Amino acid sequence: MEADDVLAYLDSHPDFLSEHAQRYGLRPVQERVVSFADRQLLDLKDRNRQLEARLAQLVRHGEQNDQTLARTHKLSLALMKAATLSDVHAAILQVFAEHFGLNRVAVRLWHDAASDTQLYNARQDVRLLAGNLSAPYCGPYANDEIISWFPAVPVLQSFAQLALREGTEPFGIVVIASDDAQRFSFDMQTHYLAQMGELISLAMLRVLKA
């Protein structure tokens, strides 16, 4: 049988290759018959699309991290310039409002040196809460005492709570609140928040012990 005869037969029996694809190392894809090499190429293209999507996601995360680092740097500079407890408190509120877009921030201390200031709060439930924060808390819950530190409007939907520590002993807490339920979620990374807590702790202790 000549090649022309084979081609003529295939032309007159278009389903032949589909019906016998496995025998000849062919695979049907979307009602077409492609070679195994073609199938591998399609698989590689699909994997390439997945990798491109993953890369785009990593780039977005990298840009967000760069943004957070720049904002944390602003906080560091502002805290370094602060000479008094009032200055440190004002710097925290200003940086979070101007650079993070967060204007619901509360700071409370139970350090003895802050006992005659408006920031002092030695309530046992607050101290226990800070003592239990091995890492910053992010989520929708805050106790009644913390909620009372903020205006009633807007209704706050998520909170970040950072313990301020001297060594391992908490002496204060910073609570950042938002009316956006997704701003501080259970699954968010808290690495940068923990660093901010350390920066604020050092600045607070510097002025409290001055």
XYZ file of N, CA and C in Angstrom:
630
model
N 0.849 -1.191 0.000
C 0.000 0.000 0.000
C 0.888 1.246 0.000
N 0.619 2.142 -0.896
C 1.394 3.364 -1.019
C 0.925 4.393 -0.003
N 1.791 5.406 0.223
C 1.464 6.464 1.175
C 0.193 7.192 0.763
N 0.034 7.400 -0.546
C -1.171 8.090 -1.004
C -2.425 7.307 -0.656
N -2.317 5.949 -0.708
C -3.466 5.120 -0.361
C -3.818 5.277 1.123
N -2.766 5.347 1.970
C -3.006 5.515 3.414
C -3.684 6.844 3.679
N -3.172 7.913 3.058
C -3.758 9.237 3.258
C -5.197 9.288 2.768
N -5.439 8.637 1.632
C -6.796 8.614 1.097
C -7.735 7.889 2.045
N -7.241 6.796 2.636
C -8.057 6.047 3.591
C -8.381 6.909 4.807
N -7.376 7.622 5.334
C -7.597 8.469 6.515
C -8.563 9.599 6.203
N -8.467 10.125 4.969
C -9.390 11.196 4.582
C -10.825 10.703 4.573
N -10.986 9.459 4.137
C -12.353 8.923 4.058
C -12.842 8.332 5.383
N -11.916 8.161 6.347
C -12.281 7.637 7.675
C -11.688 8.570 8.744
N -12.272 9.761 8.901
C -11.686 10.769 9.806
C -11.655 10.335 11.274
N -12.445 9.358 11.662
C -12.476 8.929 13.064
C -11.452 7.839 13.362
N -10.747 7.388 12.349
C -9.840 6.268 12.545
C -8.774 6.564 13.604
N -8.116 7.717 13.519
C -7.046 8.030 14.461
C -7.580 8.218 15.876
N -8.780 8.807 15.989
C -9.367 8.975 17.320
C -9.659 7.625 17.957
N -10.148 6.703 17.145
C -10.531 5.395 17.674
C -9.299 4.551 18.014
N -8.189 4.803 17.344
C -6.987 3.991 17.560
C -5.815 4.847 18.078
N -6.149 5.956 18.781
C -5.112 6.897 19.215
C -4.088 6.247 20.129
N -4.558 5.455 21.088
C -3.638 4.862 22.060
C -2.634 3.923 21.387
N -3.082 3.182 20.417
C -2.222 2.224 19.722
C -1.057 2.915 19.022
N -1.291 4.150 18.531
C -0.265 4.847 17.770
C 0.411 5.964 18.573
N 0.238 5.922 19.895
C 0.897 6.909 20.748
C 0.305 8.293 20.632
N -0.984 8.344 20.311
C -1.680 9.624 20.188
C -2.685 9.768 21.316
N -3.013 11.046 21.676
C -3.994 11.289 22.735
C -5.036 12.284 22.234
N -6.314 11.954 22.430
C -7.356 12.915 22.038
C -7.422 14.053 23.040
N -7.400 15.293 22.555
C -7.532 16.472 23.403
C -8.572 17.388 22.780
N -9.672 17.600 23.530
C -10.747 18.462 23.065
C -11.187 18.064 21.647
N -11.447 16.764 21.481
C -11.950 16.188 20.240
C -10.942 16.304 19.097
N -9.668 16.579 19.419
C -8.621 16.550 18.401
C -7.666 15.429 18.764
N -6.870 14.987 17.822
C -5.852 13.993 18.078
C -4.501 14.683 17.926
N -3.716 14.652 19.012
C -2.405 15.268 18.958
C -1.371 14.234 19.362
N -0.154 14.452 18.945
C 0.916 13.543 19.308
C 1.278 13.725 20.772
N 2.019 12.773 21.316
C 2.449 12.851 22.704
C 3.328 14.080 22.904
N 4.157 14.408 21.933
C 5.010 15.592 22.024
C 4.174 16.866 22.080
N 3.116 16.908 21.271
C 2.230 18.070 21.306
C 1.546 18.194 22.660
N 1.174 17.038 23.202
C 0.527 17.040 24.513
C 1.488 17.571 25.576
N 2.750 17.187 25.494
C 3.744 17.684 26.434
C 3.895 19.197 26.302
N 3.843 19.684 25.063
C 3.951 21.123 24.827
C 2.783 21.861 25.464
N 1.576 21.284 25.336
C 0.404 21.902 25.963
C 0.549 21.923 27.473
N 1.070 20.835 28.037
C 1.277 20.778 29.487
C 2.288 21.831 29.931
N 3.359 21.993 29.151
C 4.373 22.989 29.489
C 3.807 24.403 29.429
N 2.955 24.661 28.440
C 2.328 25.973 28.334
C 1.428 26.243 29.543
N 0.706 25.211 29.978
C -0.161 25.363 31.142
C 0.661 25.644 32.395
N 1.764 24.901 32.560
C 2.642 25.131 33.706
C 3.254 26.523 33.648
N 3.562 26.984 32.456
C 4.139 28.323 32.296
C 3.142 29.395 32.721
N 1.870 29.207 32.360
C 0.841 30.159 32.783
C 0.726 30.186 34.303
N 0.792 29.007 34.931
C 0.717 28.941 36.386
C 1.904 29.644 37.032
N 3.098 29.441 36.469
C 4.298 30.085 37.005
C 4.233 31.605 36.841
N 3.696 32.060 35.695
C 3.565 33.496 35.476
C 2.601 34.110 36.486
N 1.509 33.396 36.776
C 0.552 33.894 37.769
C 1.183 33.943 39.157
N 1.968 32.906 39.482
C 2.649 32.872 40.777
C 3.677 33.992 40.880
N 4.404 34.235 39.796
C 5.398 35.299 39.779
C 4.739 36.663 39.978
N 3.612 36.863 39.304
C 2.887 38.137 39.462
C 2.446 38.328 40.912
N 2.007 37.230 41.543
C 1.600 37.293 42.941
C 2.789 37.647 43.839
N 3.950 37.033 43.580
C 5.147 37.328 44.367
C 5.585 38.778 44.192
N 5.459 39.297 42.976
C 5.811 40.697 42.732
C 4.897 41.618 43.535
N 3.597 41.304 43.539
C 2.661 42.124 44.314
C 3.013 42.094 45.792
N 3.304 40.890 46.319
C 3.676 40.773 47.727
C 4.968 41.538 48.008
N 5.916 41.467 47.080
C 7.170 42.190 47.252
C 6.944 43.694 47.305
N 6.067 44.189 46.431
C 5.761 45.620 46.430
C 5.089 46.035 47.732
N 4.188 45.189 48.230
C 3.520 45.481 49.499
C 4.523 45.485 50.649
N 5.467 44.533 50.638
C 6.485 44.486 51.683
C 7.381 45.720 51.633
N 7.742 46.143 50.427
C 8.561 47.345 50.280
C 7.828 48.557 50.855
N 6.541 48.624 50.594
C 5.730 49.726 51.101
C 5.677 49.713 52.626
N 5.497 48.525 53.196
C 5.443 48.405 54.654
C 6.788 48.758 55.280
N 7.879 48.326 54.644
C 9.209 48.668 55.148
C 9.434 50.178 55.143
N 9.006 50.841 54.078
C 9.169 52.292 53.994
C 8.369 52.988 55.091
N 7.166 52.495 55.358
C 6.337 53.091 56.402
C 6.914 52.828 57.787
N 7.453 51.624 57.974
C 8.089 51.311 59.253
C 9.309 52.189 59.477
N 10.029 52.492 58.407
C 11.173 53.403 58.501
C 10.711 54.787 58.950
N 9.584 55.249 58.408
C 9.027 56.539 58.832
C 8.720 56.516 60.327
N 8.167 55.409 60.799
C 7.866 55.283 62.225
C 9.149 55.336 63.044
N 10.180 54.641 62.597
C 11.465 54.630 63.303
C 12.027 56.042 63.439
N 12.023 56.793 62.340
C 12.561 58.150 62.363
C 11.767 59.044 63.313
N 10.443 58.922 63.259
C 9.602 59.757 64.118
C 9.834 59.435 65.597
N 9.999 58.157 65.913
C 10.229 57.769 67.302
C 11.597 58.224 67.793
N 12.586 58.184 66.906
C 13.934 58.622 67.278
C 13.956 60.109 67.622
N 13.135 60.889 66.947
C 13.104 62.333 67.180
C 12.343 62.700 68.452
N 11.483 61.808 68.941
C 10.634 62.121 70.090
C 11.447 62.186 71.375
N 11.250 63.262 72.131
C 12.044 63.477 73.344
C 11.254 63.232 74.623
N 9.949 63.222 74.545
C 9.112 63.034 75.731
C 8.044 61.971 75.448
N 7.373 61.542 76.500
C 6.300 60.558 76.337
C 5.209 61.112 75.434
N 4.901 62.375 75.605
C 3.891 63.011 74.760
C 4.328 63.027 73.301
N 5.621 63.263 73.071
C 6.154 63.271 71.701
C 6.058 61.879 71.071
N 6.408 60.850 71.844
C 6.344 59.482 71.328
C 4.911 59.128 70.957
N 3.982 59.461 71.842
C 2.569 59.176 71.586
C 2.093 59.901 70.328
N 2.452 61.180 70.211
C 2.038 61.964 69.041
C 2.646 61.398 67.764
N 3.907 60.950 67.834
C 4.566 60.388 66.653
C 3.850 59.122 66.185
N 3.454 58.265 67.122
C 2.737 57.031 66.771
C 1.438 57.357 66.044
N 0.659 58.267 66.625
C -0.631 58.619 66.024
C -0.436 59.238 64.641
N 0.566 60.114 64.502
C 0.778 60.803 63.229
C 1.218 59.844 62.133
N 2.170 58.975 62.429
C 2.686 58.066 61.400
C 1.607 57.081 60.941
N 0.866 56.526 61.886
C -0.182 55.574 61.477
C -1.278 56.266 60.677
N -1.582 57.497 61.012
C -2.621 58.223 60.272
C -2.136 58.626 58.881
N -0.917 59.196 58.789
C -0.447 59.751 57.520
C 0.106 58.702 56.565
N 0.776 57.688 57.099
C 1.471 56.740 56.228
C 0.772 55.382 56.109
N -0.032 55.024 57.099
C -0.759 53.748 57.040
C -2.258 53.947 56.790
N -2.717 55.184 56.849
C -4.139 55.445 56.653
C -4.996 54.916 57.791
N -4.427 54.866 58.994
C -5.138 54.338 60.170
C -5.186 55.418 61.241
N -6.369 55.922 61.527
C -6.501 56.991 62.514
C -7.234 56.551 63.779
N -7.302 55.249 63.982
C -7.851 54.707 65.223
C -6.752 53.909 65.918
N -5.954 54.598 66.710
C -4.826 53.979 67.401
C -4.878 54.384 68.869
N -4.797 53.399 69.755
C -4.822 53.667 71.190
C -3.571 53.080 71.846
N -2.979 53.847 72.754
C -1.810 53.408 73.509
C -2.147 53.488 74.993
N -1.892 52.406 75.698
C -2.111 52.394 77.148
C -0.891 51.767 77.821
N -0.496 52.375 78.955
C 0.688 51.944 79.695
C 0.343 51.700 81.155
N 1.055 50.762 81.796
C 0.950 50.590 83.248
C 2.327 50.635 83.906
N 3.255 51.246 83.197
C 4.590 51.499 83.748
C 4.460 52.575 84.835
N 5.183 52.423 85.941
C 5.077 53.364 87.060
C 5.369 54.800 86.639
N 6.293 54.977 85.706
C 6.667 56.322 85.280
C 5.565 57.009 84.478
N 4.543 56.266 84.062
C 3.438 56.851 83.303
C 2.185 57.013 84.141
N 2.302 56.802 85.448
C 1.117 56.744 86.311
C 0.361 58.066 86.392
N 1.024 59.191 86.122
C 0.342 60.489 86.203
C -0.004 61.037 84.824
N -0.061 60.151 83.824
C -0.393 60.576 82.462
C -1.734 60.001 82.027
N -2.266 60.548 80.949
C -3.543 60.079 80.414
C -3.437 58.696 79.776
N -2.225 58.249 79.525
C -2.037 56.933 78.901
C -2.076 55.803 79.916
N -2.075 56.116 81.170
C -1.974 55.084 82.206
C -3.272 54.288 82.315
N -3.134 52.972 82.346
C -4.276 52.074 82.526
C -3.748 50.775 83.119
N -4.040 50.546 84.377
C -3.507 49.368 85.070
C -4.561 48.295 85.289
N -5.612 48.324 84.498
C -6.671 47.318 84.668
C -6.100 45.910 84.479
N -6.525 45.011 85.331
C -5.975 43.663 85.312
C -6.286 42.929 84.022
N -7.499 43.134 83.486
C -7.852 42.413 82.256
C -6.983 42.860 81.076
N -6.609 44.138 81.047
C -5.751 44.635 79.977
C -4.338 44.084 80.136
N -3.840 44.052 81.355
C -2.492 43.537 81.601
C -2.404 42.041 81.283
N -3.451 41.301 81.645
C -3.477 39.874 81.322
C -3.523 39.655 79.810
N -4.298 40.487 79.121
C -4.395 40.386 77.665
C -3.024 40.582 77.030
N -2.318 41.634 77.431
C -0.988 41.891 76.873
C -0.020 40.765 77.207
N -0.112 40.232 78.431
C 0.770 39.147 78.830
C 0.578 37.888 78.011
N -0.612 37.706 77.473
C -0.914 36.510 76.674
C -0.583 36.685 75.192
N -0.137 37.869 74.806
C 0.168 38.120 73.393
C 1.612 37.719 73.102
N 1.831 36.480 72.770
C 3.167 36.036 72.378
C 3.557 36.604 71.014
N 2.558 37.001 70.239
C 2.746 37.672 68.948
C 1.578 38.634 68.786
N 1.697 39.630 67.911
C 0.569 40.540 67.702
C -0.700 39.782 67.317
N -1.818 40.211 67.888
C -3.110 39.621 67.535
C -3.732 40.432 66.420
N -4.265 39.759 65.419
C -5.041 40.398 64.361
C -6.361 39.655 64.213
N -7.461 40.389 64.191
C -8.763 39.749 64.046
C -9.884 40.674 64.464
N -11.097 40.149 64.539
C -12.279 40.989 64.769
C -12.623 41.222 66.239
N -11.854 40.644 67.158
C -12.264 40.683 68.561
C -11.432 41.656 69.382
N -12.123 42.355 70.299
C -11.485 43.200 71.305
C -12.422 43.241 72.500
N -11.866 43.294 73.693
C -12.743 43.312 74.869
C -13.385 44.691 75.041
N -14.334 44.760 75.942
C -15.116 45.994 76.117
C -14.241 47.168 76.532
N -13.231 46.903 77.355
C -12.352 47.977 77.792
C -11.631 48.602 76.611
N -11.091 47.766 75.726
C -10.386 48.286 74.544
C -11.339 49.049 73.638
N -12.511 48.511 73.407
C -13.478 49.189 72.538
C -13.835 50.559 73.085
N -13.842 50.688 74.420
C -14.198 51.973 75.040
C -13.136 53.050 74.789
N -11.964 52.669 74.323
C -10.910 53.645 74.046
C -11.139 54.393 72.736
N -12.093 53.930 71.938
C -12.319 54.509 70.616
C -13.702 55.151 70.537
N -13.881 56.126 69.631
C -15.214 56.703 69.407
C -16.208 55.629 68.955
N -17.455 55.857 69.212
C -18.492 54.872 68.857
C -18.684 54.760 67.349
N -18.350 55.804 66.618
C -18.520 55.823 65.165
C -17.169 56.167 64.524
N -16.767 55.418 63.498
C -17.453 54.285 62.866
C -17.345 53.019 63.714
N -18.198 52.045 63.398
C -18.143 50.762 64.088
C -16.877 50.033 63.638
N -16.071 49.657 64.595
C -14.790 49.023 64.279
C -14.970 47.534 64.029
N -14.329 47.027 62.978
C -14.540 45.649 62.537
C -13.308 44.751 62.705
N -12.128 45.348 62.824
C -10.924 44.520 62.989
C -9.893 45.280 63.819
N -9.032 44.505 64.487
C -8.079 45.091 65.429
C -6.712 44.408 65.302
N -5.668 45.204 65.524
C -4.321 44.674 65.732
C -3.903 45.084 67.135
N -3.454 44.118 67.921
C -3.084 44.386 69.315
C -1.632 43.980 69.523
N -0.803 44.942 69.954
C 0.639 44.727 70.115
C 1.020 44.985 71.568
N 1.632 44.022 72.201
C 2.121 44.214 73.568
C 3.434 44.978 73.540
N 3.581 45.918 74.464
C 4.851 46.623 74.646
C 5.569 45.956 75.811
N 6.850 45.628 75.611
C 7.554 44.832 76.616
C 8.910 45.430 76.977
N 9.266 45.233 78.240
C 10.622 45.459 78.711
C 11.175 44.079 79.031
N 12.021 43.566 78.143
C 12.408 42.161 78.234
C 11.208 41.304 77.870
N 10.793 40.463 78.796
C 9.606 39.627 78.554
C 8.369 40.156 79.270
N 8.552 41.215 80.066
C 7.449 41.719 80.891
C 6.701 42.837 80.171
N 5.399 42.679 79.941
C 4.635 43.736 79.271
C 4.417 44.934 80.196
N 4.534 46.123 79.623
C 4.257 47.341 80.380
C 3.248 48.236 79.663
N 2.745 47.770 78.535
C 1.776 48.561 77.792
C 1.229 47.797 76.600
N 0.317 48.443 75.888
C -0.297 47.826 74.715
C -0.648 48.909 73.702
N -0.505 48.579 72.441
C -0.946 49.430 71.332
C -2.038 48.679 70.592
N -3.156 49.345 70.381
C -4.260 48.740 69.641
C -4.563 49.623 68.429
N -4.538 49.005 67.262
C -4.846 49.695 66.008
C -6.155 49.111 65.490
N -7.115 49.972 65.208
C -8.446 49.494 64.830
C -8.851 50.034 63.464
N -9.765 49.317 62.825
C -10.247 49.724 61.505
C -11.711 49.345 61.348
N -12.433 50.132 60.548
C -13.813 49.773 60.226
C -13.881 48.816 59.044
N -12.728 48.442 58.507
C -12.624 47.450 57.433
C -12.357 46.080 58.058
N -13.277 45.146 57.871
C -13.145 43.819 58.489
C -11.938 43.052 57.974
N -11.435 43.394 56.784
C -10.307 42.675 56.194
C -8.962 43.331 56.479
N -8.961 44.485 57.127
C -7.683 45.184 57.344
C -6.771 44.382 58.266
N -7.331 43.823 59.324
C -6.554 42.983 60.244
C -7.267 41.639 60.384
N -6.828 40.661 59.613
C -7.491 39.360 59.576
C -6.636 38.313 60.273
N -7.278 37.208 60.663
C -6.586 36.137 61.378
C -5.365 35.626 60.618
N -5.459 35.583 59.284
C -4.422 34.923 58.485
C -3.315 35.865 58.018
N -3.343 37.118 58.425
C -2.317 38.037 57.943
C -0.998 37.827 58.686
N 0.098 38.129 57.995
C 1.419 38.011 58.594
C 1.619 39.130 59.613
N 2.226 38.809 60.757
C 2.392 39.802 61.824
C 3.854 40.175 62.061
N 4.732 39.772 61.136
C 6.164 40.030 61.319
C 6.451 41.527 61.475
N 5.910 42.337 60.574
C 6.179 43.768 60.632
C 5.506 44.423 61.834
N 4.328 43.953 62.200
C 3.673 44.481 63.398
C 4.512 44.205 64.639
N 5.104 43.018 64.701
C 5.960 42.677 65.838
C 7.164 43.625 65.898
N 7.747 43.936 64.740
C 8.873 44.864 64.702
C 8.460 46.259 65.159
N 7.277 46.682 64.743
C 6.781 47.987 65.176
C 6.582 48.011 66.691
N 6.078 46.910 67.240
C 5.915 46.823 68.682
C 7.240 46.968 69.406
N 8.292 46.370 68.863
C 9.620 46.474 69.472
C 10.142 47.908 69.390
N 9.942 48.559 68.247
C 10.384 49.941 68.094
C 9.673 50.865 69.073
N 8.372 50.697 69.188
C 7.599 51.545 70.097
C 7.991 51.268 71.547
N 8.213 50.001 71.870
C 8.624 49.648 73.230
C 9.922 50.363 73.602
N 10.923 50.314 72.721
C 12.205 50.943 73.007
C 12.066 52.455 73.157
N 11.265 53.064 72.281
C 11.069 54.517 72.369
C 10.358 54.890 73.664
N 9.367 54.131 74.039
C 8.634 54.390 75.280
C 9.543 54.265 76.490
N 10.313 53.204 76.552
C 11.192 52.992 77.694
C 12.266 54.085 77.789
N 12.734 54.544 76.637
C 13.750 55.599 76.636
C 13.237 56.872 77.318
N 11.994 57.268 76.982
C 11.469 58.515 77.560
C 10.924 58.294 78.977
N 10.421 57.093 79.259
C 9.901 56.827 80.597
C 11.015 56.804 81.628
N 12.199 56.378 81.223
C 13.320 56.264 82.160
C 14.231 57.498 82.153
N 13.875 58.473 81.329
C 14.729 59.672 81.229
C 14.679 60.479 82.526
